[in-house]
Short mmCIF file of C-alpha atoms in Angstrom, two decimals:
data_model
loop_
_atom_site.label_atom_id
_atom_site.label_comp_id
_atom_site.label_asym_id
_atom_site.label_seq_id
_atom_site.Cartn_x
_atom_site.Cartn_y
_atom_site.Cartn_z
CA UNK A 1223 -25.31 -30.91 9.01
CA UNK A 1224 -26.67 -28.55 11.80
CA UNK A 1225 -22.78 -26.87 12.29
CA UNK A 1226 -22.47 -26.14 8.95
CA UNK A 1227 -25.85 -24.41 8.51
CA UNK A 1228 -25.09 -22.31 11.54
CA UNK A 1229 -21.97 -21.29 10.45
CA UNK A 1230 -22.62 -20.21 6.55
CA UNK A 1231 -26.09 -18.45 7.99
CA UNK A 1232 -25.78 -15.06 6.93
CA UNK A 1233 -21.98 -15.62 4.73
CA UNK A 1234 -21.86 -13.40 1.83
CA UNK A 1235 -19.15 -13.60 -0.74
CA UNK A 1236 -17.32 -11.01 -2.01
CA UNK A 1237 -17.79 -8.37 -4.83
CA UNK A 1238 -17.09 -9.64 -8.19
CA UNK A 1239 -15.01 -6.25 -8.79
CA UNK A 1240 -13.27 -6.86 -5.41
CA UNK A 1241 -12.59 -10.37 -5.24
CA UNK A 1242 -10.11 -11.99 -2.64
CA UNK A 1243 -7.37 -14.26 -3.39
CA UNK A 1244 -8.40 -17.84 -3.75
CA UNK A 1245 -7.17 -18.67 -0.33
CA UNK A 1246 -5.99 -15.50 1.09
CA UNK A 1247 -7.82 -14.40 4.56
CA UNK A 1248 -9.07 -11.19 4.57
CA UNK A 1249 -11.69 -9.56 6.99
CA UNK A 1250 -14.72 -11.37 6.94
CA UNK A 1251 -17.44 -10.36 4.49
CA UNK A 1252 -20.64 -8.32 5.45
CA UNK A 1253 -23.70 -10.47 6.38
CA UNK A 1254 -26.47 -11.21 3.44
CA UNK A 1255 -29.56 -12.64 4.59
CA UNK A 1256 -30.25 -13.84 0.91
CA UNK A 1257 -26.72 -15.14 0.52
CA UNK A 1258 -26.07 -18.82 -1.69
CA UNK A 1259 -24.15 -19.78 0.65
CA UNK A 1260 -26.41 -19.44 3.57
CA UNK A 1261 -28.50 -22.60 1.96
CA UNK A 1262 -25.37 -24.69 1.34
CA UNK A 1263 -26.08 -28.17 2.76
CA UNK A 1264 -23.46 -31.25 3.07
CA UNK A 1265 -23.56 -34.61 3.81
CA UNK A 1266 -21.64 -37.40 3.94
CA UNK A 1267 -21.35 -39.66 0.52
CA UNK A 1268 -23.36 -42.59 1.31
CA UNK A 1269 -21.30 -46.26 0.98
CA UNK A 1270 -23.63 -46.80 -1.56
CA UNK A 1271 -22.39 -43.75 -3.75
CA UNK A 1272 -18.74 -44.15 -2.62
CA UNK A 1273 -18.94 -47.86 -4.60
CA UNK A 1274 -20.20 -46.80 -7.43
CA UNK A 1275 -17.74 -44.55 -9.38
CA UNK A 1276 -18.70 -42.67 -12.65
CA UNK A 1277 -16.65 -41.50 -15.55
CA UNK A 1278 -15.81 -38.21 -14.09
CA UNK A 1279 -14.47 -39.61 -10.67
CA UNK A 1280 -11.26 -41.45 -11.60
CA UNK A 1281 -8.98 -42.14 -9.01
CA UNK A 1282 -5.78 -39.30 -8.46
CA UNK A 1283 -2.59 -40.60 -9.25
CA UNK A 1284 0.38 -40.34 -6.43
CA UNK A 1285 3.57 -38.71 -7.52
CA UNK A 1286 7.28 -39.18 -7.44
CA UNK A 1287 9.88 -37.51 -5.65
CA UNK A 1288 10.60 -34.02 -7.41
CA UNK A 1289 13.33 -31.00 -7.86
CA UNK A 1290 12.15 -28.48 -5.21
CA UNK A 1291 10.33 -30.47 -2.91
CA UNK A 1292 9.23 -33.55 -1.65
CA UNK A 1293 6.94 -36.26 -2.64
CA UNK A 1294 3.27 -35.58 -1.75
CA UNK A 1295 1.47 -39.14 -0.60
CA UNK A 1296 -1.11 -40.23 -2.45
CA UNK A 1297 -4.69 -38.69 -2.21
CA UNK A 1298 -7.23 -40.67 -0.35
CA UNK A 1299 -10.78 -38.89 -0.70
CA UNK A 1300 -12.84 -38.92 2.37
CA UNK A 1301 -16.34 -39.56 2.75
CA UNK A 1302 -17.18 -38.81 5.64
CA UNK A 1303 -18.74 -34.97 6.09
CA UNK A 1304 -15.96 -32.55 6.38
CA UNK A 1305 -17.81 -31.34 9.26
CA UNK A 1306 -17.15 -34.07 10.79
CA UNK A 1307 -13.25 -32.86 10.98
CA UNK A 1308 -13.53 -28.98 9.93
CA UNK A 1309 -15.30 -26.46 11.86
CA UNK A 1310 -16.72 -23.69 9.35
CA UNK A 1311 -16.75 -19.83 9.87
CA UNK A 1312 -18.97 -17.53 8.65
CA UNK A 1313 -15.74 -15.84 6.49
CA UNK A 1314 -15.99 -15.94 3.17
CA UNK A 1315 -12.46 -15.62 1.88
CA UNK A 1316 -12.84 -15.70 -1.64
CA UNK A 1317 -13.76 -16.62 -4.97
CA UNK A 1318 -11.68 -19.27 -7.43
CA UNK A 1319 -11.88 -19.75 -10.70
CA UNK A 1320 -13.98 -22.86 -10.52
CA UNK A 1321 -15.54 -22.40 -6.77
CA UNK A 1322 -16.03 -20.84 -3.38
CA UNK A 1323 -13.60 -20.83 -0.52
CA UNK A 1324 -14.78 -20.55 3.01
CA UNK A 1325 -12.39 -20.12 6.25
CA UNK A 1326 -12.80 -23.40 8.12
CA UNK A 1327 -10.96 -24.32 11.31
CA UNK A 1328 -9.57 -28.16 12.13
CA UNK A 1329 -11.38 -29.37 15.01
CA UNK A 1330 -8.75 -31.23 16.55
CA UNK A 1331 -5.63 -29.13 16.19
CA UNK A 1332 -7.40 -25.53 15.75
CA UNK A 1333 -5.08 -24.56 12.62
CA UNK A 1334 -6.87 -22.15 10.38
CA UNK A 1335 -6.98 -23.25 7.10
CA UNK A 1336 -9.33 -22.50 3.56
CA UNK A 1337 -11.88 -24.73 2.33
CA UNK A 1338 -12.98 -24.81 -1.42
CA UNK A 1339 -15.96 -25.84 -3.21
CA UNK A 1340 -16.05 -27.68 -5.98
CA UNK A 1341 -18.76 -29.65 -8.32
CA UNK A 1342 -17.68 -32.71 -9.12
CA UNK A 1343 -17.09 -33.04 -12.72
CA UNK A 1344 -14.01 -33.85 -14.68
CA UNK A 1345 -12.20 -30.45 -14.74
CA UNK A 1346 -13.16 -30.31 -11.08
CA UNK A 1347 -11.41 -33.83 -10.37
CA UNK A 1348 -8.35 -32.25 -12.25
CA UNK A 1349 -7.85 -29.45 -10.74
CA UNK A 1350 -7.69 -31.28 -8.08
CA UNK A 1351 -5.10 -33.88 -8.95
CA UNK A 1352 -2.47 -31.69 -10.29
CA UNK A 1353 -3.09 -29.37 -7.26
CA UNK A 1354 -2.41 -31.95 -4.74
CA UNK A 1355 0.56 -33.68 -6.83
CA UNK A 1356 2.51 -30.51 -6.75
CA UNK A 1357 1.47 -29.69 -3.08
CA UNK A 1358 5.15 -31.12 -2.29
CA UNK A 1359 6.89 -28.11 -3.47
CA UNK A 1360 7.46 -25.43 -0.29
CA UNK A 1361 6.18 -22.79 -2.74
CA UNK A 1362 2.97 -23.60 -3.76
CA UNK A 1363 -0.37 -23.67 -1.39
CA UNK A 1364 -0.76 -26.91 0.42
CA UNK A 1365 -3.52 -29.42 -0.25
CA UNK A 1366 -4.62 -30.60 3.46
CA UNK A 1367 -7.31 -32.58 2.84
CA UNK A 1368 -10.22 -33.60 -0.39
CA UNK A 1369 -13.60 -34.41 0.65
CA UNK A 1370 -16.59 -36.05 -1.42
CA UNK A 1371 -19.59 -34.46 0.10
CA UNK A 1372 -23.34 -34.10 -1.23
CA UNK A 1373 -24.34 -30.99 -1.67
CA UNK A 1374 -27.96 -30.45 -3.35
CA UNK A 1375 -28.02 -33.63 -4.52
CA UNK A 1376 -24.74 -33.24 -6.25
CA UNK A 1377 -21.83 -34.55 -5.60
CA UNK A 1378 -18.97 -31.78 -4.76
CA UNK A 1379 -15.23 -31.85 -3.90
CA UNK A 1380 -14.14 -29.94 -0.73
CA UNK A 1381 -10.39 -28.74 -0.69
CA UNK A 1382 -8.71 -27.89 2.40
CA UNK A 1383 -5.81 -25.70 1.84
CA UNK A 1384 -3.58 -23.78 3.97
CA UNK A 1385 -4.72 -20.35 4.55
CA UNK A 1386 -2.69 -17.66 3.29
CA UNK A 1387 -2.95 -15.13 5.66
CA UNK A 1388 -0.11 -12.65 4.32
CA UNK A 1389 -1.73 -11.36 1.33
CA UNK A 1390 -1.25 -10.22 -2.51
CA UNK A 1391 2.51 -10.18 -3.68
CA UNK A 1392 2.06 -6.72 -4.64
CA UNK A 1393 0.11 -5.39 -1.82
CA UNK A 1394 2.88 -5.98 0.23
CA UNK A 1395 4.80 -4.18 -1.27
CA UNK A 1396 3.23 -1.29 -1.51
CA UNK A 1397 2.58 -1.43 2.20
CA UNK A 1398 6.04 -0.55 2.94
CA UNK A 1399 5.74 3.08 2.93
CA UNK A 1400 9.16 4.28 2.78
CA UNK A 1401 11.24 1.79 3.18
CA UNK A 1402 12.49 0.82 0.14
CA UNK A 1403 12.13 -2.25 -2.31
CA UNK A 1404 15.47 -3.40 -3.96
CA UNK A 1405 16.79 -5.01 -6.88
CA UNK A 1406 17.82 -7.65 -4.70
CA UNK A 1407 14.17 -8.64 -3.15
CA UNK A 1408 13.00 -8.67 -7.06
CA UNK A 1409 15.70 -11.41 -7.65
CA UNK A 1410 14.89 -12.80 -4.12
CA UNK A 1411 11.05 -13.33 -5.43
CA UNK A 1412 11.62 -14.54 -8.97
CA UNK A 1413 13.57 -17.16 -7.73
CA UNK A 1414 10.70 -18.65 -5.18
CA UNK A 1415 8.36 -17.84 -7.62
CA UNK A 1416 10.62 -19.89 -10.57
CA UNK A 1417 10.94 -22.83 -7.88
CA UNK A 1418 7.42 -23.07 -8.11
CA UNK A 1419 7.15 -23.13 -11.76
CA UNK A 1420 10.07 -25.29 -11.63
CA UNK A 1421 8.68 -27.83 -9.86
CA UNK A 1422 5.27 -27.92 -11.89
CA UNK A 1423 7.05 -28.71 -15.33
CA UNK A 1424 9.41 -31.10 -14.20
CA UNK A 1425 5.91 -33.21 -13.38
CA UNK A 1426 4.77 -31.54 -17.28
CA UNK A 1427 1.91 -29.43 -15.92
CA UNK A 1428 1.62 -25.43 -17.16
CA UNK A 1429 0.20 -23.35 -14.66
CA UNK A 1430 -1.17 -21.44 -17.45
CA UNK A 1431 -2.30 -18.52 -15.18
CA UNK A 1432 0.82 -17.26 -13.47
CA UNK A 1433 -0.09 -13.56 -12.53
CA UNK A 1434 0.34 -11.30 -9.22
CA UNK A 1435 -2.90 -11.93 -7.96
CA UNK A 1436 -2.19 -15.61 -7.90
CA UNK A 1437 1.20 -15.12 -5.42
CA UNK A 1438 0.23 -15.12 -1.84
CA UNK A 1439 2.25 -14.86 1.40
CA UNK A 1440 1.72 -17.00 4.05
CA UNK A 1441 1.67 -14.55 6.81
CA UNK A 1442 2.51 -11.25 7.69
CA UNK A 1443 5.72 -11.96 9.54
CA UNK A 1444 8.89 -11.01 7.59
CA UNK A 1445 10.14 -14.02 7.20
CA UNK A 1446 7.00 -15.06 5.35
CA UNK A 1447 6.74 -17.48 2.22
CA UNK A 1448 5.19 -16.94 -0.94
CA UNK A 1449 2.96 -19.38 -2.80
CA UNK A 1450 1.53 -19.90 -5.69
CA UNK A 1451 -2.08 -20.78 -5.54
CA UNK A 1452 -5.20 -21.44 -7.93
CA UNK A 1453 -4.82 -24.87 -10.15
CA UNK A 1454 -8.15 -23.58 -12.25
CA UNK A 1455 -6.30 -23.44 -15.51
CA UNK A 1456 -3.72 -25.88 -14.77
CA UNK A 1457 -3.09 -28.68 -17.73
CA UNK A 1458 -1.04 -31.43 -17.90
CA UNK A 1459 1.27 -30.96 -21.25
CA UNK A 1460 3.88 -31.84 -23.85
CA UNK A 1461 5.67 -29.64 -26.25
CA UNK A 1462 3.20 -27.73 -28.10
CA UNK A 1463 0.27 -29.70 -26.88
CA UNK A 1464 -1.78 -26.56 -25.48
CA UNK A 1465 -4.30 -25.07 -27.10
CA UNK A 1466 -7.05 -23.73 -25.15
CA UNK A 1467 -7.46 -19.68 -25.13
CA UNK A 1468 -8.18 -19.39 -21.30
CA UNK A 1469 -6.23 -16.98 -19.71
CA UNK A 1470 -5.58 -13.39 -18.11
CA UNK A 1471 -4.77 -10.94 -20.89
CA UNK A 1472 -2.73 -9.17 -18.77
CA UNK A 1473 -0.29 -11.62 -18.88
CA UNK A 1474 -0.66 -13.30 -21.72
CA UNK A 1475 2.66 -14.70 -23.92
CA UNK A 1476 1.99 -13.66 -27.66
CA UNK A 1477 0.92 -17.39 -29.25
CA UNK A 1478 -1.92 -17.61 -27.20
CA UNK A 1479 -3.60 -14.83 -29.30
CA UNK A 1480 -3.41 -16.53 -32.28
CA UNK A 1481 -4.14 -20.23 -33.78
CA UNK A 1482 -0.83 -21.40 -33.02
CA UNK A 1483 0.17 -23.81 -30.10
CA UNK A 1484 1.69 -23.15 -26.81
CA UNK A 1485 3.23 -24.92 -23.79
CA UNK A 1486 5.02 -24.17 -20.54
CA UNK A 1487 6.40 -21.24 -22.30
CA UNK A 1488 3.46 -19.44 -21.20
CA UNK A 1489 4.41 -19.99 -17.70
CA UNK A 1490 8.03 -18.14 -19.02
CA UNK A 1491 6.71 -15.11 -20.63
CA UNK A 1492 4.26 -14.87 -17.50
CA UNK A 1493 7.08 -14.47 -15.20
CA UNK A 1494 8.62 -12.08 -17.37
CA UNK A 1495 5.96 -9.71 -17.18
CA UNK A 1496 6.29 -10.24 -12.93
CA UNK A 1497 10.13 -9.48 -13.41
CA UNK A 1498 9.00 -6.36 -15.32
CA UNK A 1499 6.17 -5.47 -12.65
CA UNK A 1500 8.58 -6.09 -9.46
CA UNK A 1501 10.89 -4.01 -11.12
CA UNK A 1502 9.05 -1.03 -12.02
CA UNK A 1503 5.62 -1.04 -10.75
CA UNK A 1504 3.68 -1.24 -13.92
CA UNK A 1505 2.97 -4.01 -16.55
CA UNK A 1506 4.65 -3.98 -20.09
CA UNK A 1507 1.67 -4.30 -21.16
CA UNK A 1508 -1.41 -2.64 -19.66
CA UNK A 1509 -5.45 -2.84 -20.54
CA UNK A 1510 -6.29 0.42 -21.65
CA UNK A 1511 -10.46 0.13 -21.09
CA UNK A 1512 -11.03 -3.23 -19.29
CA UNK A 1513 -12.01 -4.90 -22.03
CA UNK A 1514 -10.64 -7.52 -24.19
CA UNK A 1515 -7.75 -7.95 -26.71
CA UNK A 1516 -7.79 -6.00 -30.30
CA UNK A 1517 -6.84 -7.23 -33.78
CA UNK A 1518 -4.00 -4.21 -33.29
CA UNK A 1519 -3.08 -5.30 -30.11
CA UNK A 1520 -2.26 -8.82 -30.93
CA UNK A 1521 -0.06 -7.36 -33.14
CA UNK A 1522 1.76 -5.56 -30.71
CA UNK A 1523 2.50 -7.88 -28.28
CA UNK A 1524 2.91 -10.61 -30.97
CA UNK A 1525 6.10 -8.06 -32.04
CA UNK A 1526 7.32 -7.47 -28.63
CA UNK A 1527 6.58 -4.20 -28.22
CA UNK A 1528 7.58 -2.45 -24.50
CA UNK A 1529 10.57 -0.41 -23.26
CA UNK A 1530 12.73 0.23 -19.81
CA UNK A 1531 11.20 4.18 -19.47
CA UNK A 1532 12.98 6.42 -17.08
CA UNK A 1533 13.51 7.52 -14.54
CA UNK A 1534 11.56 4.15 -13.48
CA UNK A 1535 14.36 1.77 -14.97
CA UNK A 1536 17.45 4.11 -15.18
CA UNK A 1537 19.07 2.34 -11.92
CA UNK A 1538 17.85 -1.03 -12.52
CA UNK A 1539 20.67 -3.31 -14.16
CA UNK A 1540 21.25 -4.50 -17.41
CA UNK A 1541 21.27 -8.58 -16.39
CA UNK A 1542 18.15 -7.61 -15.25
CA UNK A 1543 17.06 -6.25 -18.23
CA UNK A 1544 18.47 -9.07 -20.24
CA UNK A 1545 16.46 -11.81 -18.08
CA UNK A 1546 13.74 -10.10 -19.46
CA UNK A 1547 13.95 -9.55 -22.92
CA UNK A 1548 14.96 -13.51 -22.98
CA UNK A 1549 11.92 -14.26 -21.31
CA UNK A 1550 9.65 -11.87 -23.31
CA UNK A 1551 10.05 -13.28 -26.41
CA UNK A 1552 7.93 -13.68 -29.20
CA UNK A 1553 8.62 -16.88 -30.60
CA UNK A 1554 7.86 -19.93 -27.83
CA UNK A 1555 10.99 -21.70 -29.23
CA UNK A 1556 13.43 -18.69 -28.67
CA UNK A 1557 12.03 -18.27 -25.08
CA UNK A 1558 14.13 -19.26 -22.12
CA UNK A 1559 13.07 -22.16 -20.45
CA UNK A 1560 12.82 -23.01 -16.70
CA UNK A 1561 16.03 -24.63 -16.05
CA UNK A 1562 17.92 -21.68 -18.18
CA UNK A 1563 15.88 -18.89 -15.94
CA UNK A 1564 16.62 -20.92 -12.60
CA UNK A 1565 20.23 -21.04 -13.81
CA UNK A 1566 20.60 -17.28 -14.67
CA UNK A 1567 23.08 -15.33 -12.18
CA UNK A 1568 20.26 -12.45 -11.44
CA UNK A 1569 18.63 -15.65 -10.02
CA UNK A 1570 20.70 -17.87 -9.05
CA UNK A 1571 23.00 -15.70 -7.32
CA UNK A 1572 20.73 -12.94 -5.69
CA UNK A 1573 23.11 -12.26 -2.88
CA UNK A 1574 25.13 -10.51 -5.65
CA UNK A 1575 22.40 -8.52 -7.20
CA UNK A 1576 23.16 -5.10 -5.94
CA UNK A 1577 20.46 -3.86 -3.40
CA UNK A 1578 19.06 -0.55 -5.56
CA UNK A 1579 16.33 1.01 -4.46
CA UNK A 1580 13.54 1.01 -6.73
CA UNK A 1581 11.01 2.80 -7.95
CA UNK A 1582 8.06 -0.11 -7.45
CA UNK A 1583 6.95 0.86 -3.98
CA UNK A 1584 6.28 4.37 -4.64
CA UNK A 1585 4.66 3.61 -8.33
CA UNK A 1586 2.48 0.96 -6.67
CA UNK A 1587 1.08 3.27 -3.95
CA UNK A 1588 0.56 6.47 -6.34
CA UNK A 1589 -1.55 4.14 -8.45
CA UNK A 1590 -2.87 2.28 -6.41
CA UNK A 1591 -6.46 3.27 -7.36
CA UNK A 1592 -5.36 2.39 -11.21
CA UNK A 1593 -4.08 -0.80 -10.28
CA UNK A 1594 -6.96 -1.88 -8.48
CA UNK A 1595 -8.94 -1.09 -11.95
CA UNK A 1596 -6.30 -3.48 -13.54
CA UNK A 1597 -7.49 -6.29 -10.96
CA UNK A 1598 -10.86 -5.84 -11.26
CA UNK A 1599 -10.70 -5.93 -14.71
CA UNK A 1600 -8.60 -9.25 -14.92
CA UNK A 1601 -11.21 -10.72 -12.03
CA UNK A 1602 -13.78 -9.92 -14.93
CA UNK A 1603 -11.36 -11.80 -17.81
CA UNK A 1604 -10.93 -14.99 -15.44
CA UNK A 1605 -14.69 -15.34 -14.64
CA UNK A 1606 -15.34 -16.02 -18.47
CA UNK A 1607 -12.59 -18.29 -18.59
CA UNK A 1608 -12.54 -17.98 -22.18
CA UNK A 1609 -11.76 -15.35 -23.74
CA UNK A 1610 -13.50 -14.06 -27.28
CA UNK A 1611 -10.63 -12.76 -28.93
CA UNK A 1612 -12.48 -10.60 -31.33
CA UNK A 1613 -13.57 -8.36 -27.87
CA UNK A 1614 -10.04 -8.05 -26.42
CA UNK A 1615 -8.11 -4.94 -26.02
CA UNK A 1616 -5.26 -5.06 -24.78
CA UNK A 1617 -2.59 -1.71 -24.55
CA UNK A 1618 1.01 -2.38 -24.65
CA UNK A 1619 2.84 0.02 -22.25
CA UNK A 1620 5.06 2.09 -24.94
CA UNK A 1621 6.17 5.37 -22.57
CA UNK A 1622 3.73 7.95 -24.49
CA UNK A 1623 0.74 5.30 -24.41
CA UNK A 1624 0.81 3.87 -20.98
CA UNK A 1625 -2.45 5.57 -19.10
CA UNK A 1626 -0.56 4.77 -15.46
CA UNK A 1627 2.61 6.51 -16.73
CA UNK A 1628 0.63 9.63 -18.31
CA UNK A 1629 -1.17 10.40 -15.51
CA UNK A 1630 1.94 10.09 -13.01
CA UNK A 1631 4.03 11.86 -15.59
CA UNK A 1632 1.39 14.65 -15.66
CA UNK A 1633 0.77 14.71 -11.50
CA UNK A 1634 4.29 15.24 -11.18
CA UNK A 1635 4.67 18.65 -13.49
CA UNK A 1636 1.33 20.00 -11.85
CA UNK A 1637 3.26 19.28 -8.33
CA UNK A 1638 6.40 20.89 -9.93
CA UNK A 1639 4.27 23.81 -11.39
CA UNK A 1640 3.14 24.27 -7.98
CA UNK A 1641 6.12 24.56 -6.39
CA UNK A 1642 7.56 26.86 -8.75
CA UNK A 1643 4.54 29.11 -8.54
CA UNK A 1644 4.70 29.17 -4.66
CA UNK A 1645 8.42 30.15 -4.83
CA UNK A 1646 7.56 33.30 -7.42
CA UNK A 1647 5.11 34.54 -4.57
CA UNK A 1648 7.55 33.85 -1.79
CA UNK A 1649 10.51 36.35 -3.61
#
C-alpha cells in the first residue's frame, strides 16, 4: 500500500553492534537510501489464501485464567492490511531475534505502539502464540494486535505490541547520577521480574532468554513498569524436556553447556545472575573476548564458580546473598524453583529489605563503555541463535580475573596515586 511505502522510504535499521530493544523506542534511525526496508511491500491476504491453511499456520490456542494476571482472549488473525488500522513511521526501533520492529501509530486512537515482522513459518506462528497467551500478565509486553499480510509474495505475521518507551533495565539505572540505588529497589525488581517468570511456567513455557537487555520500562515516568519482552526462544516444556543450545552465554545456567537436559530452571539461574547484576553492577560471570564458551569455561560455571568481592558486596545482606547461591546452582534439581523464589522474604517482603545504598549505579556508569562491549557481544551470540559450543568462551568473574573489576580496581589506585602525589607537592 501507498502509506506504507511512504513511510518505510528511507528507514534504516540499526547497527548490528548497537541494536535496540525489541520494542523499546529510541530516536529514530538515520536515513538509508538503499535500506531493506525501504522496499517492504504489504497487502492484504486474499480470501482465497485466508481459506486455505498450510501446515505451518495452525490456529493459536486461547488461554485460561492465570496467577499474576488475567486471561488474554483468544487471538483472531486479521487479514485485512495492517495499514488499513496502523499508521507506520519511518522509526526503526529495533531488531528481534526472529524480525524487524517498526514504530507504527493506531489510526483511530493515536497510541504509539511497535510493530514486528515476522515470516510466517512454524517457529514464527509460535512465537507468536506463547507471546500473546502470556500477554495477560501486567509484566510482560502486550500483544495488541497479529496480522497476516503478504509481503514479497510471502506470507508474514505483523505483531503489534506496546511500545516501551522507558528503556533498558540497566540503563536506567545508571542514569541516576547520584542518587542512589538500594537494596530495596533490587528486591523491588526481582519480584516484577519473578511475576513475569511466574506467570510463564504456571502456563509450562521457559522463557529461555531471560537477560537485562530483554527488561524494558514502559516509560520514563517514575512510576514506570517493567516488562519482559522478546518470545524468540520461548518453548513450551515439561520437566527436563529442553534441549536445544540457543541461548545468551552470558546468562547461561550450567546444563545447557553440556548434553544434559534442562527446563524452566534456566529461567531460575537466569534471574540469579540479574539478582547478582542489580546488586553489584557486574555479571558473575563475564565474556572475556566476545567470543564463545571454552571447554575450561564450561567447567567453571558447571562448578559454580563466582564470589561477593568487596567493597562491591560488603553492605549488601546475607538473605540476599543466600537467594543467590540457591538460585545459582549447579545441579537443575537442587535449584530453587519459581514458587520457592516468589515465596522468599528478600522477595516477598521487600518493604523490609533495608534500603542500602549500593554500589550498582556508580559501577554501571564507570563501565559503561565495557558494558556496552558485553551487549554488543551478546547481540552477536543471539543473532546465531545457536551457539557452537566448541567456539565459546566464556570468563567467570573470580575477583583477580574479572577484566571490569581489574580495570576499576586499577583506575582507582592511579586516582589515589594522584592524589597522594599532589598532596607531597602541596607540603
Amino acid at each position: 500500500p501507498e502509506p506504507l511505502r511512504e513511510a518505510l522510504a528511507g528507514a534504516a535499521p540499526p547497527q548490528a553492534g548497537n541494536r535496540a530493544p525489541a520494542w523499546s523506542c529510541p530516536r529514530p534511525a538515520p536515513a538509508a537510501a538503499n535500506s531493506p526496508l525501504s522496499r517492504l511491500r504489504l497487502r492484504a491476504l486474499p480470501p482465497s489464501a485466508a481459506s486455505a491453511r498450510g501446515p505451518s499456520e495452525r490456529p493459536l490456542r486461547p488461554v485460561k485464567s492465570l496467577p499474576g494476571g488475567t486471561a488474554h482472549v483468544k487471538l483472531e488473525i486479521k487479514k485485512h492490511a495492517v495499514t488499513d488500522d496502523y499508521k507506520l513511521s519511518k522509526r526503526v526501533l529495533g531488531l528481534g531475534i526472529n524480525g524487524k520492529v517498526l514504530e507504527c501509530f493506531n489510526k483511530e486512537t493515536g497510541q504509539k505502539c511497535a510493530l514486528k515482522l515476522l515470516y510466517d513459518n512454524p517457529k514464527a506462528r509460535q512465537e507468536v502464540e506463547y507471546h500473546w497467551r502470556a500477554s495477560g500478565c501486567p509484566y510482560i509486553v502486550h500483544v495488541l494486535d497479529v496480522y497476516e499480510n503478504i509481503h514479497q509474495g510471502k506470507r508474514c505475521l505483523l505483531i503489534v505490541m506496546e511500545c516501551m518507551e522507558g528503556g533498558e533495565l540497566f540503563s536506567r539505572i545508571q542514569e541516576r547520577g547520584d542518587q542512589a540505588f538500594t537494596e530495596r529497589e533490587a528486591s523491588e525488581i526481582m519480584r516484577d521480574i519473578g511475576t513475569a517468570i511466574q506467570y510463564l511456567h504456571s502456563m509450562n513455557i521457559a522463557h529461555r532468554d531471560v537477560k537485562p537487555e530483554n527488561l524494558l520500562y514502559t516509560s520514563k515516568d517514575k512510576d514506570t513498569v517493567l516488562k519482559l519482552t522478546d518470545f524468540g526462544f520461548a518453548k513450551e516444556t515439561t520437566v527436563n524436556a529442553l534441549q536445544t543450545p540457543c541461548y545468551t552465554p552470558y546468562y547461561v545456567a550450567p546444563e545447557v553447556l553440556g548434553p544434559e537436559k534442562y527446563d524452566k530452571s534456566c529461567d531460575m539461574w537466569s534471574l540469579g545472575v540479574i539478582t547478582y547484576i542489580l546488586l553489584c553492577g557486574f555479571p558473575p560471570f563475564y565474556s572475556n573476548t566476545g567470543q564463545a564458551i571454552s571447554p575450561g569455561m564450561k567447567r567453571r560455571i558447571r562448578m559454580g564458580q563466582y564470589g561477593f568481592p568487596n567493597p562491591e558486596w560488603a553492605e549488601v545482606s546475607e538473605e540476599a546473598k543466600q537467594l543467590i547461591r540457591h538460585l545459582l546452582k549447579t545441579d537443575p534439581t537442587e535449584r530453587m524453583t519459581i514458587s520457592q523464589f516468589m515465596n522468599h522474604p528478600w522477595i516477598n517482603r521487600s518493604m523490609s529489605v533495608p534500603p542500602t545504598p549500593l554500589h550498582t549505579a556508580r559501577v554501571l556508569q564507570e563501565d559503561k563503555d565495557h558494558w556496552d562491549e558485553v551487549k554488543e557481544e551478546m547481540t552477536s551470540a543471539l543473532a546465531t541463535m545457536r551457539v557452537d559450543y566448541d567456539q565459546v568462551k566464556i570468563k567467570d568473574l573470580k575477583t583477580s580475573n574479572n577484566r571490569l573489576l581489574n580495570k576499576r580496581r586499577k583506575k582507582q589506585k592511579q586516582a589515589g596515586a594522584s592524589s597522594a602525589a599532589l598532596g607531597c607537592n602541596n607540603q
